[in-house]
Short mmCIF file of C-alpha atoms in Angstrom, two decimals:
data_model
loop_
_atom_site.label_atom_id
_atom_site.label_comp_id
_atom_site.label_asym_id
_atom_site.label_seq_id
_atom_site.Cartn_x
_atom_site.Cartn_y
_atom_site.Cartn_z
CA MET A 573 -0.06 -0.04 0.21
CA PHE A 574 2.62 2.34 0.96
CA ASN A 575 4.61 1.20 -2.21
CA LYS A 576 1.89 2.43 -4.06
CA LYS A 577 1.51 5.40 -3.07
CA LEU A 578 5.32 6.25 -3.09
CA TRP A 579 5.19 5.60 -6.48
CA GLY A 580 1.93 7.68 -6.79
CA ALA A 581 3.82 10.78 -5.36
CA ALA A 582 6.81 9.66 -7.73
CA LEU A 583 4.65 9.98 -10.67
CA LEU A 584 2.61 13.24 -9.78
CA VAL A 585 6.41 14.61 -9.29
CA LEU A 586 7.95 13.56 -12.75
CA ALA A 587 4.87 14.58 -14.66
CA THR A 588 4.07 17.97 -12.98
CA SER A 589 5.40 20.75 -15.85
CA CYS A 590 5.40 24.99 -15.72
CA ALA A 591 5.34 26.68 -18.71
CA LEU A 592 7.37 29.50 -19.36
CA LEU A 593 7.23 31.65 -21.97
CA ASN A 594 10.62 33.73 -21.98
CA THR A 595 9.86 35.73 -26.12
CA VAL A 596 7.10 36.11 -28.53
CA SER A 597 7.77 38.10 -32.06
CA VAL A 598 5.84 38.76 -35.05
CA THR A 599 6.64 40.00 -38.49
CA SER A 600 4.15 41.28 -41.00
CA ILE A 601 0.81 39.63 -41.99
CA PRO A 602 -0.05 39.04 -45.70
CA ALA A 603 -3.45 38.99 -46.86
CA ASN A 604 -3.21 36.18 -48.52
CA ARG A 605 -3.81 33.31 -45.25
CA ALA A 606 -4.34 30.44 -47.23
CA LYS A 607 -1.19 27.93 -46.73
CA PRO A 608 -0.55 28.14 -42.57
CA VAL A 609 3.37 26.63 -42.51
CA THR A 610 4.42 25.92 -39.07
CA ALA A 611 8.18 24.86 -37.13
CA GLU A 612 9.44 23.47 -34.27
CA ALA A 613 12.41 22.60 -32.76
CA HIS A 614 13.40 21.80 -29.19
CA ASP A 615 15.98 20.05 -27.15
CA TRP A 616 15.82 18.92 -23.33
CA VAL A 617 18.37 19.93 -20.43
CA ILE A 618 19.17 18.31 -17.73
CA LEU A 619 19.89 19.85 -14.27
CA GLY A 620 20.60 23.64 -15.73
CA LEU A 621 23.79 21.61 -17.71
CA ASN A 622 23.49 22.97 -21.16
CA PHE A 623 26.63 23.45 -23.40
CA GLU A 624 24.83 24.38 -27.08
CA ASN A 625 21.79 26.29 -28.57
CA GLY A 626 22.07 24.67 -31.88
CA PHE A 627 18.54 23.47 -32.29
CA VAL A 628 17.44 27.00 -32.74
CA ASP A 629 19.55 27.56 -36.43
CA THR A 630 16.85 25.00 -37.68
CA VAL A 631 13.92 26.31 -37.61
CA ARG A 632 14.16 29.02 -40.34
CA ASP A 633 15.13 26.32 -42.59
CA LYS A 634 12.15 23.68 -41.21
CA LEU A 635 9.75 26.78 -42.16
CA ARG A 636 11.88 27.42 -45.84
CA GLU A 637 11.57 23.53 -46.70
CA GLN A 638 7.75 23.95 -46.45
CA CYS A 639 7.69 26.67 -49.46
CA PRO A 640 10.43 25.97 -51.36
CA ASN A 641 9.57 29.08 -53.96
CA GLY A 642 7.60 31.01 -51.91
CA LYS A 643 7.75 33.64 -49.44
CA VAL A 644 7.13 32.94 -45.61
CA SER A 645 5.68 36.03 -43.60
CA GLY A 646 3.65 36.59 -40.92
CA ILE A 647 5.80 35.15 -38.54
CA LEU A 648 4.72 33.97 -35.26
CA THR A 649 8.21 33.17 -33.09
CA LYS A 650 8.12 31.58 -30.21
CA TYR A 651 10.25 30.89 -27.47
CA GLU A 652 9.27 28.72 -24.33
CA HIS A 653 10.32 26.62 -21.55
CA VAL A 654 8.22 23.83 -19.88
CA SER A 655 10.50 22.93 -16.74
CA TYR A 656 9.91 19.43 -14.96
CA PHE A 657 11.07 18.27 -11.97
CA LEU A 658 15.18 18.72 -12.40
CA TRP A 659 14.70 18.98 -16.04
CA TYR A 660 13.27 21.22 -18.68
CA LYS A 661 12.53 21.48 -22.09
CA ARG A 662 13.20 24.55 -24.53
CA SER A 663 11.37 25.35 -27.50
CA VAL A 664 11.60 27.64 -30.45
CA SER A 665 8.13 27.53 -32.60
CA ALA A 666 7.84 29.28 -35.43
CA THR A 667 4.32 30.09 -37.65
CA GLY A 668 3.68 31.50 -40.24
CA TYR A 669 1.85 31.78 -44.13
CA CYS A 670 3.36 30.71 -47.32
CA GLU A 671 3.03 33.14 -50.27
CA THR A 672 3.52 31.34 -53.88
CA GLY A 673 3.96 33.55 -57.24
CA VAL A 674 5.83 36.75 -54.68
CA LYS A 675 9.07 37.83 -57.06
CA LEU A 676 11.68 38.62 -55.24
CA MET B 1450 58.04 11.34 -1.02
CA ILE B 1451 56.08 14.36 0.27
CA LYS B 1452 57.20 16.68 -3.30
CA THR B 1453 56.00 14.20 -5.48
CA THR B 1454 52.16 14.15 -3.62
CA GLN B 1455 52.48 17.66 -3.46
CA ILE B 1456 53.31 17.93 -7.25
CA LYS B 1457 50.71 15.46 -7.74
CA LEU B 1458 48.08 17.89 -6.08
CA PHE B 1459 48.90 20.56 -7.75
CA VAL B 1460 48.71 19.22 -11.06
CA VAL B 1461 45.31 17.89 -10.57
CA GLY B 1462 43.88 21.06 -8.89
CA VAL B 1463 45.56 23.04 -11.88
CA LEU B 1464 43.58 20.31 -13.80
CA ALA B 1465 40.57 21.11 -12.58
CA CYS B 1466 40.54 24.33 -12.84
CA THR B 1467 41.38 25.15 -16.25
CA LEU B 1468 38.31 22.27 -16.82
CA LEU B 1469 35.94 24.78 -14.34
CA VAL B 1470 37.22 28.02 -16.71
CA ALA B 1471 37.27 25.99 -19.83
CA THR B 1472 33.72 24.73 -19.33
CA SER B 1473 30.68 26.86 -20.25
CA CYS B 1474 27.27 26.40 -19.60
CA ALA B 1475 24.87 27.94 -22.79
CA ARG B 1476 21.81 29.58 -22.48
CA LEU B 1477 19.15 31.20 -24.60
CA TYR B 1478 17.41 34.49 -24.08
CA HIS B 1479 15.65 35.32 -27.45
CA VAL B 1480 15.00 34.32 -30.89
CA GLN B 1481 13.20 35.88 -33.94
CA VAL B 1482 12.24 34.62 -37.19
CA THR B 1483 12.00 37.25 -40.06
CA ASP B 1484 10.20 36.99 -43.03
CA ILE B 1485 11.49 34.85 -45.74
CA GLU B 1486 11.25 35.78 -49.55
CA PRO B 1487 11.29 33.65 -52.57
CA LEU B 1488 14.65 32.15 -52.73
CA ASP B 1489 15.03 31.36 -56.84
CA SER B 1490 18.17 29.19 -56.78
CA THR B 1491 17.81 29.62 -60.67
CA HIS B 1492 18.12 32.99 -61.42
CA PHE B 1493 20.02 33.83 -58.10
CA ASP B 1494 22.92 32.62 -55.84
CA VAL B 1495 21.45 31.87 -52.54
CA ARG B 1496 23.92 31.00 -49.68
CA PRO B 1497 22.89 31.20 -46.11
CA PHE B 1498 25.59 33.20 -44.23
CA GLU B 1499 26.10 34.42 -39.64
CA VAL B 1500 27.34 36.94 -38.16
CA LYS B 1501 28.14 37.37 -34.58
CA VAL B 1502 29.13 40.12 -32.09
CA SER B 1503 30.36 39.16 -28.29
CA GLU B 1504 30.81 41.33 -25.18
CA MET B 1505 32.23 40.34 -21.99
CA GLY B 1506 29.64 40.45 -19.04
CA PHE B 1507 31.25 40.51 -15.24
CA SER B 1508 29.44 38.96 -12.17
CA ILE B 1509 30.03 40.72 -9.11
CA GLN B 1510 28.04 38.79 -6.76
CA GLU B 1511 29.62 35.38 -8.40
CA ALA B 1512 33.32 37.05 -7.89
CA ALA B 1513 32.41 38.04 -4.36
CA GLY B 1514 31.46 34.53 -3.61
CA ILE B 1515 34.83 33.22 -4.55
CA ALA B 1516 36.59 35.70 -2.70
CA LYS B 1517 34.61 34.69 0.40
CA ALA B 1518 34.95 31.12 -0.68
CA PHE B 1519 39.10 31.77 -0.21
CA THR B 1520 39.51 33.73 2.72
CA GLN B 1521 38.98 32.71 5.85
CA ASN B 1522 39.37 35.81 7.76
CA GLN B 1523 35.16 36.61 8.64
CA ARG B 1524 35.89 40.16 8.97
CA ALA B 1525 37.63 40.03 5.48
CA ARG B 1526 34.04 38.16 4.28
CA ASP B 1527 31.81 40.79 6.06
CA GLN B 1528 34.02 43.62 3.93
CA ILE B 1529 33.45 41.32 1.05
CA GLY B 1530 29.68 41.15 1.74
CA GLN B 1531 29.23 44.81 2.22
CA ALA B 1532 31.10 46.12 -1.42
CA GLU B 1533 29.08 42.90 -2.90
CA ALA B 1534 25.90 44.87 -1.62
CA ILE B 1535 26.82 48.45 -2.59
CA LEU B 1536 27.99 47.78 -5.69
CA ALA B 1537 24.48 45.74 -6.28
CA LEU B 1538 22.86 49.20 -5.75
CA PHE B 1539 24.44 50.07 -9.20
CA GLN B 1540 23.09 46.98 -10.80
CA PHE B 1541 19.72 47.01 -10.13
CA GLY B 1542 16.52 45.93 -12.65
CA PRO B 1543 15.63 43.96 -14.65
CA LYS B 1544 18.49 42.15 -16.56
CA THR B 1545 19.35 39.81 -19.86
CA GLY B 1546 22.83 37.95 -19.01
CA LYS B 1547 25.42 39.20 -16.65
CA PRO B 1548 26.22 43.44 -17.14
CA VAL B 1549 28.93 44.29 -19.73
CA PHE B 1550 31.04 47.17 -19.70
CA SER B 1551 29.80 48.45 -23.02
CA ASP B 1552 26.13 48.76 -24.47
CA THR B 1553 27.00 49.44 -28.07
CA TYR B 1554 28.78 46.15 -28.88
CA ALA B 1555 25.48 44.96 -31.03
CA ASP B 1556 25.99 48.41 -33.03
CA GLU B 1557 27.93 46.96 -35.13
CA LEU B 1558 25.80 44.28 -36.35
CA PHE B 1559 24.16 46.09 -39.83
CA MET B 1560 27.56 46.89 -41.15
CA LYS B 1561 28.46 43.24 -40.81
CA ILE B 1562 25.07 41.97 -41.77
CA ARG B 1563 25.30 44.28 -45.41
CA SER B 1564 29.58 43.67 -45.78
CA GLU B 1565 28.12 39.80 -45.80
CA CYS B 1566 25.88 40.34 -48.70
CA PRO B 1567 26.52 44.15 -50.54
CA ASN B 1568 24.31 43.59 -53.35
CA GLY B 1569 21.73 41.00 -52.91
CA THR B 1570 18.82 41.02 -50.92
CA ILE B 1571 18.98 39.73 -47.38
CA SER B 1572 16.08 37.69 -45.84
CA GLY B 1573 15.05 34.32 -43.46
CA LEU B 1574 16.74 37.04 -40.29
CA VAL B 1575 16.96 35.13 -37.35
CA SER B 1576 18.17 37.08 -34.17
CA ILE B 1577 19.93 35.37 -31.23
CA ARG B 1578 20.45 36.56 -28.03
CA GLU B 1579 21.92 34.18 -26.32
CA GLN B 1580 25.46 33.68 -23.29
CA ARG B 1581 28.49 31.45 -22.86
CA SER B 1582 28.55 31.74 -19.13
CA TYR B 1583 31.90 30.84 -17.38
CA PRO B 1584 32.42 30.94 -13.88
CA VAL B 1585 32.69 35.30 -13.06
CA VAL B 1586 32.73 36.46 -16.67
CA SER B 1587 30.43 35.07 -19.71
CA GLY B 1588 30.47 35.59 -23.66
CA GLU B 1589 27.21 37.79 -24.02
CA ILE B 1590 26.54 36.84 -27.55
CA VAL B 1591 23.93 38.30 -30.78
CA LYS B 1592 23.85 36.09 -33.20
CA ILE B 1593 22.27 36.42 -36.31
CA LEU B 1594 21.67 34.03 -38.85
CA GLY B 1595 20.20 35.21 -42.95
CA TYR B 1596 19.85 34.15 -46.29
CA CYS B 1597 21.58 36.66 -48.57
CA SER B 1598 20.56 36.33 -52.54
CA GLU B 1599 22.30 37.76 -55.09
CA PRO B 1600 22.14 37.61 -58.75
CA LYS B 1601 23.82 35.27 -60.99
CA ASN B 1602 26.24 36.10 -63.50
CA GLN B 1603 26.77 39.85 -61.74
CA ASP B 1604 29.66 41.91 -63.28
CA VAL B 1605 31.90 41.62 -59.44
CA THR B 1606 33.75 45.08 -60.28
CA LYS B 1607 30.02 46.53 -59.25
CA LYS B 1608 30.53 44.23 -56.12
CA GLY B 1609 30.25 46.69 -53.09
CA ASN B 1610 29.47 50.16 -54.65
CA ASN B 1611 25.89 50.22 -53.79
CA HIS B 1612 25.27 51.66 -50.62
CA VAL B 1613 21.77 51.69 -49.01
#
């Protein structure tokens, strides 16, 4: 009985998380919003030990891949944390609109 | 025999200190992605670029903490604590990273971006504000990623003559 309670408490502690929003930004939003595109990148940090922020660099390329010949605008970028017991997840998400037929 | 032990301890101490100083933690403060223009690779040379500026940050609190740890004298520790408290009054307010000695280090970014792509269109800019944290000091970094699209078969002599 005691063991079950202990396991339950441990599971509760491990599953409990807090969300923290660090930064938000938006760029100019186009009139044509027919094709939304979205990209996300994240990494996990254990005990606050983190030596690299490289995961961020992939977000823009992921957006571009979804709109190879068009313009991506109206980009909402969010950088957030979800904090668990002794570790946390950092994630950067970007959503925007793909406009095709736009000339450079 | 004693000398050998002392030398070994000294070497281990130096290695531990080197490891402590050389190991840095990375912190990410801000990310922003801007509009990505159509990147037509048949008529344009599209290349990614990266520019970075940084400045040294300095933490009085961490320096005082280390100084206290190396001091046995209680009076000296109290004095360090008082100095730390007084200096903290001058660093009051919200901060991103450790305080730096110059707030203009990011101003040169615009020129650096322009020099990466003198005649092309710059788009898909990702602005990243991050920190490399060491004991007491830190590298306060601003990094910009982008795409430069320059027309193919461009006259090389014209490069660098266009000013925005």
